[in-house]
Every structure is written in structure tokens, then in C-alpha cells.
Amino acid sequence: MKERIEQGLAALGLTPPPEAAAQLAQYGTMLLEQNQVMNLTAITEPDQVVDLHFLDCAALLTIGEDFKNKTLIDVGTGAGFPGMPLKILEPSLNVTLLDSLGKRVTWLESVCEALSLDKVTCLHARGEEQAHQEGFRDSFDFAVSRAVASLELLSELCLPYVKVGGKFLAMKSVDSGDEVDRASRAIAKLGGRLLPRVDYEIPGTGVTHRVVVVEKVSPTPKGYPRRWARMQKSPL
């Protein structure tokens, strides 16, 4: 995995720390081992883990945002994507990995320990509840999500975490145009403003994905995010 990671990062034009490729390879090994006893990923081939997880996440570092010494929360991180690869590739990031499943959070803590990562908080919480807590609301430079949910729901979950002037980065497919259009009203209501979306190709795969970029221009009104059931029943 390490050699494929190095080749892919070079193809993306990234120059990460010398230890990053080895750390990502170790993370990939731990992911595939743990996946035998816990449902972490449907991708089980090492090369595809590199391409469709690591390099896909790494592409966020190529879209023109400055991540150095910033704070970032990964809402619904699952097996750590995209927050963990971003932390490994940009060690100055202060990262919070938030997930509602305690077993996943415990495993992520073990990965951080094995890779000797600092400035990473693995948080077991529901995204729609934690966003109302002091120190989390309107507090992060970046919120990121690779979760499989509509942009309307993701925006309500994630934008409350972002400070004014910060960004919400949603990883989506290139056929998400209609979804983005539908979410524009919700984004405005939550204090956000859509910026030009960025499409990128994962090296060596021919696969193109998209980052939807939302700038936080005003504080999110009180009361958002709502309870998850309410959000699903009545999207903004």
C-alpha cells in the first residue's frame, strides 16, 4: 500500500511529511483487519482502500483551502474519512472525529494511539446534539463530511459547527447538481453561502468526485440543527 500511496499523493501534487505514507499504510492495514469483525467499509481490497479512501480524501488538500494550523470537525466520520487522512497529511490540523457509534470511536482512538497522532479528539456523540454545545457551535474553521446523506440534511448537521468565515466541505458525486440546487435554500437559512464546487479526479482510477464548498457568512440561527427525525421528516 505504501508505494501506491506515495505514487497517488505525488500525482495529486502533494508533498506530505516523510512518515505520512507509512502511517496511511498502517491505518489501511488496521482498517482491513478490524473490518473482519466490525462493519467499517465495503471496500476490502488494499489498492482500492488507497484509491477510493485515502487518495479521495487527500484530494481535499488540493482544492485551494489552507488547512495549516486550522481546526476541523469530521461529522459522521465512520472509519475516519476524511478526517484521519487529512490529519496524517497535514499534521498541524487540530481534528475532531465525531461519530454516533461508540465502537467506531473506540477503534479510531486505537488508530490514533498506534500512529502516535496528537491533536485528535475522537468523540462519541450525535452530530445534531453536539452542535448545540458550547465550544462546538460556531467554533471550527472547517466542517467536513463524507456521509451518505442529502446535502440539505448534511448542511443542517454541519454548518452550525463552522465559525463565521469558515467553510463546510461536503464530499459528493459529480451528478449532485440537482441535490446542491435543492439545498441552496437550507444553506442560506443556516448562515451559509454556496461557493463554486470543485471536481477532481482520483489518480489512476478515472473516477471523478466533487467537493461542495459552503462558506459560513453568519451565525446559524438558534434551534438548528433540529432532532434527526424532524430533519428527515421536514428538510429545510
mmCIF file of C-alpha atoms in Angstrom:
data_model
loop_
_atom_site.group_PDB
_atom_site.id
_atom_site.type_symbol
_atom_site.label_atom_id
_atom_site.label_comp_id
_atom_site.label_asym_id
_atom_site.label_seq_id
_atom_site.Cartn_x
_atom_site.Cartn_y
_atom_site.Cartn_z
ATOM 1 C CA MET A 1 0.000 0.000 0.000
ATOM 2 C CA LYS A 2 2.777 2.406 0.876
ATOM 3 C CA GLU A 3 4.175 2.608 -2.663
ATOM 4 C CA ARG A 4 0.729 3.138 -4.187
ATOM 5 C CA ILE A 5 0.003 5.854 -1.621
ATOM 6 C CA GLU A 6 3.266 7.642 -2.452
ATOM 7 C CA GLN A 7 2.533 7.499 -6.183
ATOM 8 C CA GLY A 8 -1.006 8.761 -5.719
ATOM 9 C CA LEU A 9 -0.018 11.647 -3.463
ATOM 10 C CA ALA A 10 2.645 12.686 -5.967
ATOM 11 C CA ALA A 11 0.051 12.581 -8.758
ATOM 12 C CA LEU A 12 -2.124 14.918 -6.690
ATOM 13 C CA GLY A 13 0.836 17.282 -6.354
ATOM 14 C CA LEU A 14 1.039 16.833 -2.583
ATOM 15 C CA THR A 15 4.272 16.790 -0.567
ATOM 16 C CA PRO A 16 3.245 15.370 2.812
ATOM 17 C CA PRO A 17 5.536 14.684 5.790
ATOM 18 C CA PRO A 18 8.015 11.821 5.218
ATOM 19 C CA GLU A 19 6.165 9.477 7.576
ATOM 20 C CA ALA A 20 2.683 10.087 6.101
ATOM 21 C CA ALA A 21 2.652 7.270 3.516
ATOM 22 C CA ALA A 22 3.755 4.694 6.094
ATOM 23 C CA GLN A 23 1.140 5.960 8.568
ATOM 24 C CA LEU A 24 -1.607 5.733 5.968
ATOM 25 C CA ALA A 25 -0.497 2.210 5.037
ATOM 26 C CA GLN A 26 -0.615 1.172 8.703
ATOM 27 C CA TYR A 27 -4.052 2.766 9.026
ATOM 28 C CA GLY A 28 -5.191 0.797 5.965
ATOM 29 C CA THR A 29 -3.917 -2.461 7.435
ATOM 30 C CA MET A 30 -5.701 -1.772 10.727
ATOM 31 C CA LEU A 31 -8.875 -0.873 8.815
ATOM 32 C CA LEU A 32 -8.946 -4.130 6.855
ATOM 33 C CA GLU A 33 -8.158 -6.201 9.950
ATOM 34 C CA GLN A 34 -10.878 -4.550 12.031
ATOM 35 C CA ASN A 35 -13.328 -4.762 9.144
ATOM 36 C CA GLN A 36 -13.369 -8.535 9.594
ATOM 37 C CA VAL A 37 -15.159 -8.103 12.923
ATOM 38 C CA MET A 38 -16.814 -4.692 12.509
ATOM 39 C CA ASN A 39 -18.576 -3.128 9.534
ATOM 40 C CA LEU A 40 -16.245 -0.223 8.688
ATOM 41 C CA THR A 41 -16.029 -0.281 4.890
ATOM 42 C CA ALA A 42 -17.454 -2.113 1.896
ATOM 43 C CA ILE A 43 -14.069 -1.697 0.198
ATOM 44 C CA THR A 44 -11.875 -4.677 1.074
ATOM 45 C CA GLU A 45 -9.051 -4.660 -1.498
ATOM 46 C CA PRO A 46 -5.896 -2.821 -0.333
ATOM 47 C CA ASP A 47 -5.415 -0.990 -3.645
ATOM 48 C CA GLN A 48 -8.998 0.231 -3.566
ATOM 49 C CA VAL A 49 -8.624 1.361 0.032
ATOM 50 C CA VAL A 50 -5.718 3.513 -1.146
ATOM 51 C CA ASP A 51 -7.552 4.898 -4.181
ATOM 52 C CA LEU A 52 -11.139 5.234 -3.036
ATOM 53 C CA HIS A 53 -10.498 6.163 0.591
ATOM 54 C CA PHE A 54 -7.056 7.690 1.094
ATOM 55 C CA LEU A 55 -6.477 9.472 -2.227
ATOM 56 C CA ASP A 56 -10.108 10.548 -2.420
ATOM 57 C CA CYS A 57 -9.783 12.209 0.990
ATOM 58 C CA ALA A 58 -6.320 13.596 0.208
ATOM 59 C CA ALA A 59 -7.800 15.453 -2.758
ATOM 60 C CA LEU A 60 -9.421 17.891 -0.305
ATOM 61 C CA LEU A 61 -5.933 19.310 0.230
ATOM 62 C CA THR A 62 -5.770 20.292 -3.451
ATOM 63 C CA ILE A 63 -8.879 22.491 -3.708
ATOM 64 C CA GLY A 64 -7.212 25.747 -2.685
ATOM 65 C CA GLU A 65 -8.034 25.897 1.039
ATOM 66 C CA ASP A 66 -5.361 26.498 3.678
ATOM 67 C CA PHE A 67 -5.578 23.778 6.322
ATOM 68 C CA LYS A 68 -2.384 24.635 8.225
ATOM 69 C CA ASN A 69 -2.954 25.075 11.973
ATOM 70 C CA LYS A 70 -6.725 25.072 11.485
ATOM 71 C CA THR A 71 -9.497 23.359 13.444
ATOM 72 C CA LEU A 72 -11.607 20.752 11.645
ATOM 73 C CA ILE A 73 -14.536 18.575 12.643
ATOM 74 C CA ASP A 74 -15.483 15.465 10.670
ATOM 75 C CA VAL A 75 -19.193 14.899 11.268
ATOM 76 C CA GLY A 76 -20.251 11.263 10.917
ATOM 77 C CA THR A 77 -16.655 10.197 10.414
ATOM 78 C CA GLY A 78 -17.366 6.441 10.310
ATOM 79 C CA ALA A 79 -14.000 4.735 9.822
ATOM 80 C CA GLY A 80 -12.254 8.119 9.927
ATOM 81 C CA PHE A 81 -12.909 9.552 6.475
ATOM 82 C CA PRO A 82 -11.966 12.175 5.533
ATOM 83 C CA GLY A 83 -10.692 13.485 8.868
ATOM 84 C CA MET A 84 -7.988 10.900 9.628
ATOM 85 C CA PRO A 85 -6.181 11.052 6.256
ATOM 86 C CA LEU A 86 -6.312 14.864 6.385
ATOM 87 C CA LYS A 87 -4.706 14.825 9.839
ATOM 88 C CA ILE A 88 -1.961 12.422 8.719
ATOM 89 C CA LEU A 89 -1.191 14.505 5.626
ATOM 90 C CA GLU A 90 -1.414 17.880 7.419
ATOM 91 C CA PRO A 91 -0.228 17.228 10.999
ATOM 92 C CA SER A 92 -0.787 20.838 12.123
ATOM 93 C CA LEU A 93 -4.562 20.317 11.843
ATOM 94 C CA ASN A 94 -6.489 20.089 15.107
ATOM 95 C CA VAL A 95 -9.081 17.428 14.263
ATOM 96 C CA THR A 96 -12.274 16.229 15.932
ATOM 97 C CA LEU A 97 -13.655 12.908 14.651
ATOM 98 C CA LEU A 98 -17.324 12.687 15.622
ATOM 99 C CA ASP A 99 -19.449 9.563 15.281
ATOM 100 C CA SER A 100 -22.597 8.223 16.906
ATOM 101 C CA LEU A 101 -21.324 4.638 17.203
ATOM 102 C CA GLY A 102 -19.163 4.086 20.273
ATOM 103 C CA LYS A 103 -17.355 1.029 18.884
ATOM 104 C CA ARG A 104 -16.102 3.006 15.897
ATOM 105 C CA VAL A 105 -14.916 5.845 18.116
ATOM 106 C CA THR A 106 -13.029 3.413 20.375
ATOM 107 C CA TRP A 107 -11.349 1.885 17.325
ATOM 108 C CA LEU A 108 -10.390 5.327 15.988
ATOM 109 C CA GLU A 109 -8.780 6.096 19.346
ATOM 110 C CA SER A 110 -6.677 2.935 18.989
ATOM 111 C CA VAL A 111 -5.596 4.018 15.488
ATOM 112 C CA CYS A 112 -4.544 7.441 16.768
ATOM 113 C CA GLU A 113 -2.522 5.782 19.526
ATOM 114 C CA ALA A 114 -0.874 3.325 17.128
ATOM 115 C CA LEU A 115 0.095 6.139 14.740
ATOM 116 C CA SER A 116 1.198 8.480 17.576
ATOM 117 C CA LEU A 117 -1.150 11.220 16.390
ATOM 118 C CA ASP A 118 -1.705 14.245 18.605
ATOM 119 C CA LYS A 119 -4.326 16.982 18.427
ATOM 120 C CA VAL A 120 -7.055 14.487 17.518
ATOM 121 C CA THR A 121 -10.270 14.181 19.534
ATOM 122 C CA CYS A 122 -12.379 11.065 18.922
ATOM 123 C CA LEU A 123 -15.868 11.976 20.098
ATOM 124 C CA HIS A 124 -18.809 9.645 20.635
ATOM 125 C CA ALA A 125 -21.852 11.862 20.120
ATOM 126 C CA ARG A 126 -24.779 12.571 17.849
ATOM 127 C CA GLY A 127 -23.982 15.358 15.423
ATOM 128 C CA GLU A 128 -27.316 17.149 15.826
ATOM 129 C CA GLU A 129 -26.903 17.215 19.626
ATOM 130 C CA GLN A 130 -23.216 18.096 19.932
ATOM 131 C CA ALA A 131 -23.667 21.140 17.665
ATOM 132 C CA HIS A 132 -25.599 22.868 20.464
ATOM 133 C CA GLN A 133 -22.738 22.507 22.963
ATOM 134 C CA GLU A 134 -20.526 25.435 23.930
ATOM 135 C CA GLY A 135 -17.086 25.147 22.363
ATOM 136 C CA PHE A 136 -18.510 23.340 19.329
ATOM 137 C CA ARG A 137 -21.122 25.692 17.907
ATOM 138 C CA ASP A 138 -19.773 28.338 15.502
ATOM 139 C CA SER A 139 -16.266 27.211 16.519
ATOM 140 C CA PHE A 140 -14.426 25.346 13.717
ATOM 141 C CA ASP A 141 -12.527 26.602 10.695
ATOM 142 C CA PHE A 142 -13.764 23.597 8.719
ATOM 143 C CA ALA A 143 -16.513 21.023 8.965
ATOM 144 C CA VAL A 144 -16.195 18.096 6.578
ATOM 145 C CA SER A 145 -18.455 15.184 5.781
ATOM 146 C CA ARG A 146 -18.318 12.185 3.506
ATOM 147 C CA ALA A 147 -21.516 10.742 4.941
ATOM 148 C CA VAL A 148 -24.175 9.326 2.638
ATOM 149 C CA ALA A 149 -26.992 11.784 3.258
ATOM 150 C CA SER A 150 -28.638 14.566 1.302
ATOM 151 C CA LEU A 151 -26.884 17.938 1.293
ATOM 152 C CA GLU A 152 -29.936 19.508 2.950
ATOM 153 C CA LEU A 153 -29.504 17.224 5.969
ATOM 154 C CA LEU A 154 -25.712 17.431 5.977
ATOM 155 C CA SER A 155 -25.830 21.230 5.890
ATOM 156 C CA GLU A 156 -28.124 21.339 8.903
ATOM 157 C CA LEU A 157 -25.845 18.923 10.751
ATOM 158 C CA CYS A 158 -22.525 20.524 9.825
ATOM 159 C CA LEU A 159 -22.920 24.277 9.293
ATOM 160 C CA PRO A 160 -23.731 25.001 12.970
ATOM 161 C CA TYR A 161 -20.197 23.833 13.863
ATOM 162 C CA VAL A 162 -18.481 26.278 11.493
ATOM 163 C CA LYS A 163 -17.329 29.709 12.617
ATOM 164 C CA VAL A 164 -18.211 32.746 10.509
ATOM 165 C CA GLY A 165 -15.601 32.909 7.752
ATOM 166 C CA GLY A 166 -15.044 29.146 7.894
ATOM 167 C CA LYS A 167 -16.105 26.503 5.371
ATOM 168 C CA PHE A 168 -18.220 23.365 5.206
ATOM 169 C CA LEU A 169 -16.799 20.884 2.694
ATOM 170 C CA ALA A 170 -19.199 18.157 1.568
ATOM 171 C CA MET A 171 -17.783 15.278 -0.487
ATOM 172 C CA LYS A 172 -20.289 14.346 -3.185
ATOM 173 C CA SER A 173 -20.596 12.663 -6.572
ATOM 174 C CA VAL A 174 -20.381 14.678 -9.784
ATOM 175 C CA ASP A 175 -24.060 14.073 -10.501
ATOM 176 C CA SER A 176 -25.076 16.013 -7.381
ATOM 177 C CA GLY A 177 -26.070 19.197 -9.219
ATOM 178 C CA ASP A 178 -29.798 18.874 -8.534
ATOM 179 C CA GLU A 179 -29.105 17.951 -4.907
ATOM 180 C CA VAL A 180 -26.956 21.061 -4.472
ATOM 181 C CA ASP A 181 -29.638 23.244 -6.036
ATOM 182 C CA ARG A 182 -32.276 21.807 -3.692
ATOM 183 C CA ALA A 183 -30.067 22.526 -0.686
ATOM 184 C CA SER A 184 -29.356 26.164 -1.547
ATOM 185 C CA ARG A 185 -32.346 27.499 0.410
ATOM 186 C CA ALA A 186 -31.421 25.474 3.508
ATOM 187 C CA ILE A 187 -27.791 26.588 3.276
ATOM 188 C CA ALA A 188 -28.809 30.258 3.176
ATOM 189 C CA LYS A 189 -31.185 29.793 6.128
ATOM 190 C CA LEU A 190 -28.386 28.194 8.175
ATOM 191 C CA GLY A 191 -25.955 31.071 7.583
ATOM 192 C CA GLY A 192 -24.081 29.637 4.614
ATOM 193 C CA ARG A 193 -23.292 30.681 1.067
ATOM 194 C CA LEU A 194 -22.537 28.287 -1.772
ATOM 195 C CA LEU A 195 -19.174 28.817 -3.448
ATOM 196 C CA PRO A 196 -18.102 27.266 -6.772
ATOM 197 C CA ARG A 197 -17.978 23.479 -6.466
ATOM 198 C CA VAL A 198 -14.691 21.707 -7.194
ATOM 199 C CA ASP A 199 -14.447 18.492 -9.232
ATOM 200 C CA TYR A 200 -11.320 16.330 -9.037
ATOM 201 C CA GLU A 201 -10.103 13.031 -10.462
ATOM 202 C CA ILE A 202 -8.694 10.341 -8.193
ATOM 203 C CA PRO A 203 -5.272 9.452 -9.659
ATOM 204 C CA GLY A 204 -5.140 6.281 -11.713
ATOM 205 C CA THR A 205 -8.846 5.475 -11.407
ATOM 206 C CA GLY A 206 -10.680 7.622 -13.953
ATOM 207 C CA VAL A 207 -13.144 8.368 -11.129
ATOM 208 C CA THR A 208 -14.205 11.996 -10.679
ATOM 209 C CA HIS A 209 -15.711 13.257 -7.435
ATOM 210 C CA ARG A 210 -16.876 16.649 -6.223
ATOM 211 C CA VAL A 211 -16.412 18.906 -3.220
ATOM 212 C CA VAL A 212 -19.344 21.203 -2.467
ATOM 213 C CA VAL A 213 -17.908 24.292 -0.746
ATOM 214 C CA VAL A 214 -20.108 26.324 1.610
ATOM 215 C CA GLU A 215 -18.813 29.466 3.283
ATOM 216 C CA LYS A 216 -20.265 30.435 6.673
ATOM 217 C CA VAL A 217 -21.309 34.077 6.397
ATOM 218 C CA SER A 218 -23.441 34.479 9.528
ATOM 219 C CA PRO A 219 -24.108 32.533 12.744
ATOM 220 C CA THR A 220 -26.562 29.652 12.439
ATOM 221 C CA PRO A 221 -29.927 30.639 13.988
ATOM 222 C CA LYS A 222 -30.830 29.099 17.321
ATOM 223 C CA GLY A 223 -32.788 25.877 17.110
ATOM 224 C CA TYR A 224 -30.682 24.320 14.345
ATOM 225 C CA PRO A 225 -29.848 21.540 13.957
ATOM 226 C CA ARG A 226 -33.185 20.044 14.888
ATOM 227 C CA ARG A 227 -33.721 16.490 16.072
ATOM 228 C CA TRP A 228 -32.728 13.926 13.435
ATOM 229 C CA ALA A 229 -36.256 12.548 12.988
ATOM 230 C CA ARG A 230 -37.563 16.075 12.474
ATOM 231 C CA MET A 231 -34.825 16.862 9.974
ATOM 232 C CA GLN A 232 -35.641 13.769 7.934
ATOM 233 C CA LYS A 233 -39.401 14.365 8.047
ATOM 234 C CA SER A 234 -39.219 18.067 7.136
ATOM 235 C CA PRO A 235 -35.970 19.025 5.371
ATOM 236 C CA LEU A 236 -35.346 22.760 5.226
#
